[in-house]
Short mmCIF file of C-alpha atoms in Angstrom, two decimals:
data_model
loop_
_atom_site.label_atom_id
_atom_site.label_comp_id
_atom_site.label_asym_id
_atom_site.label_seq_id
_atom_site.Cartn_x
_atom_site.Cartn_y
_atom_site.Cartn_z
CA UNK A 238 116.10 -33.16 220.20
CA UNK A 239 116.96 -29.62 221.26
CA UNK A 240 120.34 -28.20 220.22
CA UNK A 241 122.68 -27.17 223.01
CA UNK A 242 125.60 -25.26 221.48
CA UNK A 243 128.57 -24.79 223.77
CA UNK A 244 131.29 -22.23 223.08
CA UNK A 245 134.36 -23.20 225.06
CA UNK A 246 138.14 -23.27 225.24
CA UNK A 247 139.83 -26.20 227.01
CA UNK A 248 142.28 -23.86 228.78
CA UNK A 249 139.37 -22.07 230.47
CA UNK A 250 138.97 -23.42 234.04
CA UNK A 251 135.32 -22.42 234.13
CA UNK A 252 134.74 -24.52 231.02
CA UNK A 253 136.03 -27.55 232.95
CA UNK A 254 133.81 -26.74 235.92
CA UNK A 255 130.83 -25.91 233.72
CA UNK A 256 131.15 -29.21 231.86
CA UNK A 257 131.33 -31.21 235.09
CA UNK A 258 128.19 -29.47 236.36
CA UNK A 259 126.37 -30.06 233.07
CA UNK A 260 127.49 -33.70 232.94
CA UNK A 261 126.11 -34.33 236.41
CA UNK A 262 122.77 -32.83 235.44
CA UNK A 263 122.62 -34.92 232.26
CA UNK A 264 123.50 -38.08 234.19
CA UNK A 265 120.59 -37.42 236.54
CA UNK A 266 118.25 -36.79 233.62
CA UNK A 267 119.15 -39.57 231.14
CA UNK A 268 116.12 -38.74 228.98
CA UNK A 269 117.25 -35.13 228.49
CA UNK A 270 116.49 -33.64 225.07
CA UNK A 271 119.86 -32.03 224.34
CA UNK A 272 121.91 -32.59 221.22
CA UNK A 273 125.26 -31.11 222.16
CA UNK A 274 127.69 -29.41 219.78
CA UNK A 275 130.95 -27.73 220.81
CA UNK A 276 132.17 -24.58 219.07
CA UNK A 277 135.60 -22.88 219.02
CA UNK A 278 136.38 -19.77 221.02
CA UNK A 279 139.98 -19.03 221.95
CA UNK A 280 140.52 -17.14 225.17
CA UNK A 281 143.94 -16.06 223.93
CA UNK A 282 143.87 -15.63 220.14
CA UNK A 283 147.21 -13.81 220.25
CA UNK A 284 149.00 -16.62 222.12
CA UNK A 285 152.31 -17.56 220.42
CA UNK A 286 152.16 -20.87 218.60
CA UNK A 287 154.47 -22.53 221.11
CA UNK A 288 152.52 -21.21 224.09
CA UNK A 289 154.17 -19.68 227.14
CA UNK A 290 154.93 -20.32 230.77
CA UNK A 291 151.65 -20.51 232.67
CA UNK A 292 152.82 -18.46 235.66
CA UNK A 293 154.14 -15.70 233.41
CA UNK A 294 150.89 -15.79 231.43
CA UNK A 295 148.71 -15.40 234.53
CA UNK A 296 150.83 -12.56 235.86
CA UNK A 297 150.70 -10.75 232.53
CA UNK A 298 146.95 -11.22 232.15
CA UNK A 299 145.72 -10.80 235.72
CA UNK A 300 148.51 -9.00 237.53
CA UNK A 301 148.02 -8.96 241.30
CA UNK A 302 144.67 -10.76 240.91
CA UNK A 303 146.34 -13.93 239.59
CA UNK A 304 146.64 -15.71 242.94
CA UNK A 305 143.08 -14.88 244.00
CA UNK A 306 141.72 -16.05 240.65
CA UNK A 307 143.61 -19.35 240.86
CA UNK A 308 142.43 -19.87 244.43
CA UNK A 309 138.80 -19.28 243.46
CA UNK A 310 139.07 -21.85 240.67
CA UNK A 311 140.73 -24.42 242.96
CA UNK A 312 138.04 -23.97 245.61
CA UNK A 313 135.18 -24.38 243.14
CA UNK A 314 136.89 -27.43 241.63
CA UNK A 315 137.48 -28.98 245.06
CA UNK A 316 133.78 -28.56 245.87
CA UNK A 317 133.11 -30.80 242.86
CA UNK A 318 135.70 -33.34 243.92
CA UNK A 319 138.21 -32.28 241.26
CA UNK A 320 141.94 -32.13 241.95
CA UNK A 321 143.66 -29.65 239.65
CA UNK A 322 147.16 -30.21 238.32
CA UNK A 323 147.32 -27.75 235.40
CA UNK A 324 149.88 -27.80 232.66
CA UNK A 325 152.88 -25.54 233.32
CA UNK A 326 152.49 -24.36 229.72
CA UNK A 327 149.66 -22.09 228.60
CA UNK A 328 149.16 -23.35 225.04
CA UNK A 329 147.88 -21.89 221.83
CA UNK A 330 144.62 -23.83 221.44
CA UNK A 331 144.21 -23.35 217.69
CA UNK A 332 145.13 -26.98 217.00
CA UNK A 333 142.96 -28.21 219.87
CA UNK A 334 140.01 -26.49 218.24
CA UNK A 335 140.94 -27.98 214.88
CA UNK A 336 140.86 -31.38 216.58
CA UNK A 337 137.43 -30.58 218.02
CA UNK A 338 136.23 -29.66 214.53
CA UNK A 339 137.30 -33.05 213.18
CA UNK A 340 135.85 -34.77 216.24
CA UNK A 341 132.53 -33.17 215.36
CA UNK A 342 132.61 -34.87 211.98
CA UNK A 343 133.00 -38.22 213.75
CA UNK A 344 130.55 -37.72 216.58
CA UNK A 345 133.38 -37.69 219.12
CA UNK A 346 133.32 -34.08 220.31
CA UNK A 347 132.27 -34.57 223.91
CA UNK A 348 134.77 -37.41 224.44
CA UNK A 349 137.57 -35.34 222.94
CA UNK A 350 136.66 -32.19 224.89
CA UNK A 351 136.68 -34.29 228.08
CA UNK A 352 140.14 -35.51 227.14
CA UNK A 353 141.43 -32.02 226.39
CA UNK A 354 140.13 -30.60 229.68
CA UNK A 355 141.48 -33.51 231.69
CA UNK A 356 144.87 -33.36 229.99
CA UNK A 357 145.34 -29.63 230.54
CA UNK A 358 143.77 -29.22 233.98
CA UNK A 359 144.40 -32.50 235.73
CA UNK A 360 147.29 -34.24 233.99
CA UNK A 361 149.65 -31.28 233.37
CA UNK A 362 149.92 -32.13 229.66
CA UNK A 363 150.59 -29.62 226.86
CA UNK A 364 147.53 -29.63 224.59
CA UNK A 365 149.38 -27.37 222.18
CA UNK A 366 151.61 -30.34 221.31
CA UNK A 367 150.57 -32.39 218.26
CA UNK A 368 151.63 -35.70 219.81
CA UNK A 369 149.49 -35.03 222.88
CA UNK A 370 146.54 -34.09 220.70
CA UNK A 371 146.92 -37.32 218.73
CA UNK A 372 146.86 -39.32 221.96
CA UNK A 373 143.74 -37.48 223.13
CA UNK A 374 142.12 -38.13 219.75
CA UNK A 375 142.91 -41.85 219.96
CA UNK A 376 141.45 -42.06 223.48
CA UNK A 377 138.30 -40.44 222.08
CA UNK A 378 137.98 -43.10 219.38
CA UNK A 379 139.60 -41.21 216.52
CA UNK A 380 142.40 -42.26 214.17
CA UNK A 381 145.59 -40.88 215.72
CA UNK A 382 147.57 -41.27 212.51
CA UNK A 383 145.05 -39.31 210.50
CA UNK A 384 144.90 -36.59 213.17
CA UNK A 385 148.69 -36.34 213.15
CA UNK A 386 148.73 -35.87 209.38
CA UNK A 387 145.98 -33.26 209.53
CA UNK A 388 147.73 -31.35 212.30
CA UNK A 389 150.93 -31.22 210.24
CA UNK A 390 148.97 -29.37 207.55
CA UNK A 391 146.83 -26.24 207.54
CA UNK A 392 143.65 -28.28 207.12
CA UNK A 393 140.54 -26.44 208.31
CA UNK A 394 142.52 -23.71 210.05
CA UNK A 395 140.60 -21.01 208.17
CA UNK A 396 137.26 -22.69 208.80
CA UNK A 397 137.85 -22.89 212.56
CA UNK A 398 138.94 -19.24 212.61
CA UNK A 399 135.80 -18.25 210.69
CA UNK A 400 133.59 -20.14 213.15
CA UNK A 401 135.25 -18.35 216.05
CA UNK A 402 134.79 -14.97 214.38
CA UNK A 403 131.14 -15.79 213.74
CA UNK A 404 130.71 -16.42 217.49
CA UNK A 405 132.28 -13.06 218.30
CA UNK A 406 130.07 -11.37 215.69
CA UNK A 407 127.04 -12.89 217.44
CA UNK A 408 128.11 -11.13 220.64
CA UNK A 409 129.80 -13.97 222.47
CA UNK A 410 132.62 -12.52 224.54
CA UNK A 411 133.39 -15.16 227.15
CA UNK A 412 133.34 -18.90 227.77
CA UNK A 413 131.65 -21.08 228.57
CA UNK A 414 128.57 -19.79 226.78
CA UNK A 415 125.64 -22.14 226.22
CA UNK A 416 122.96 -21.50 223.59
CA UNK A 417 119.76 -23.48 224.15
CA UNK A 418 117.53 -24.11 221.12
CA UNK A 419 119.41 -21.42 219.19
CA UNK A 420 117.56 -18.80 221.25
CA UNK A 421 118.50 -18.66 224.93
CA UNK A 422 122.05 -17.81 226.02
CA UNK A 423 123.42 -18.97 229.37
CA UNK A 424 126.87 -17.66 230.30
CA UNK A 425 129.29 -19.05 232.83
CA UNK A 426 129.70 -22.34 234.70
CA UNK A 427 126.18 -22.92 235.97
CA UNK A 428 125.38 -25.43 238.74
CA UNK A 429 123.88 -28.81 237.94
CA UNK A 430 120.69 -27.72 239.72
CA UNK A 431 120.09 -25.02 237.10
CA UNK A 432 120.53 -27.48 234.25
CA UNK A 433 118.17 -29.94 235.89
CA UNK A 434 115.61 -27.14 236.15
CA UNK A 435 116.06 -26.25 232.47
CA UNK A 436 115.65 -29.90 231.45
CA UNK A 437 112.55 -30.31 233.61
CA UNK A 438 110.98 -27.14 232.22
CA UNK A 439 111.67 -28.27 228.66
CA UNK A 440 110.11 -31.65 229.43
CA UNK A 441 107.04 -30.00 230.95
CA UNK A 442 106.70 -27.65 227.99
CA UNK A 443 106.74 -30.53 225.53
CA UNK A 444 103.73 -32.21 227.13
#
């Protein structure tokens, strides 16, 4: 197996699109060699714990470019058959990344990331809310009660922060970023055709 490390934040629209593209490539190449691991990287590390209004957030971050940026995301999503219905709250994703850390211990990361992306981008749910995170965890096969207890504590908060800082120290500045075989970095939401090409080249090289 070849490690495919993915640095992502579930509130990043290009992470949603990038995952859909990757998933389609993997579905078309069921014998792919990738062993996928998801890693924390907050787009907004200074976000208040309770989050903020999404419209106000976009205006503050992007100014007059906010509408054009949202339109570009919607168009790319529509081309993939995705209907976006984002949460009206832009959350602090610290707890979402803590959940992903625990999901990694249980082999449930990809299921949980799918749930987080769907909840935020298509179901207008607040993934900064502990009850929502517990429901997403349960849908991913995790123990919702245990997740609720962990979220009510500071469990692994420092470890997740250290992992994010390590990513930044390695030079990662945006998401999604994919690291193939711990050597090759691929940034941005790449089309399924590129991933199929990568998989085919890896298969050819292993012969």
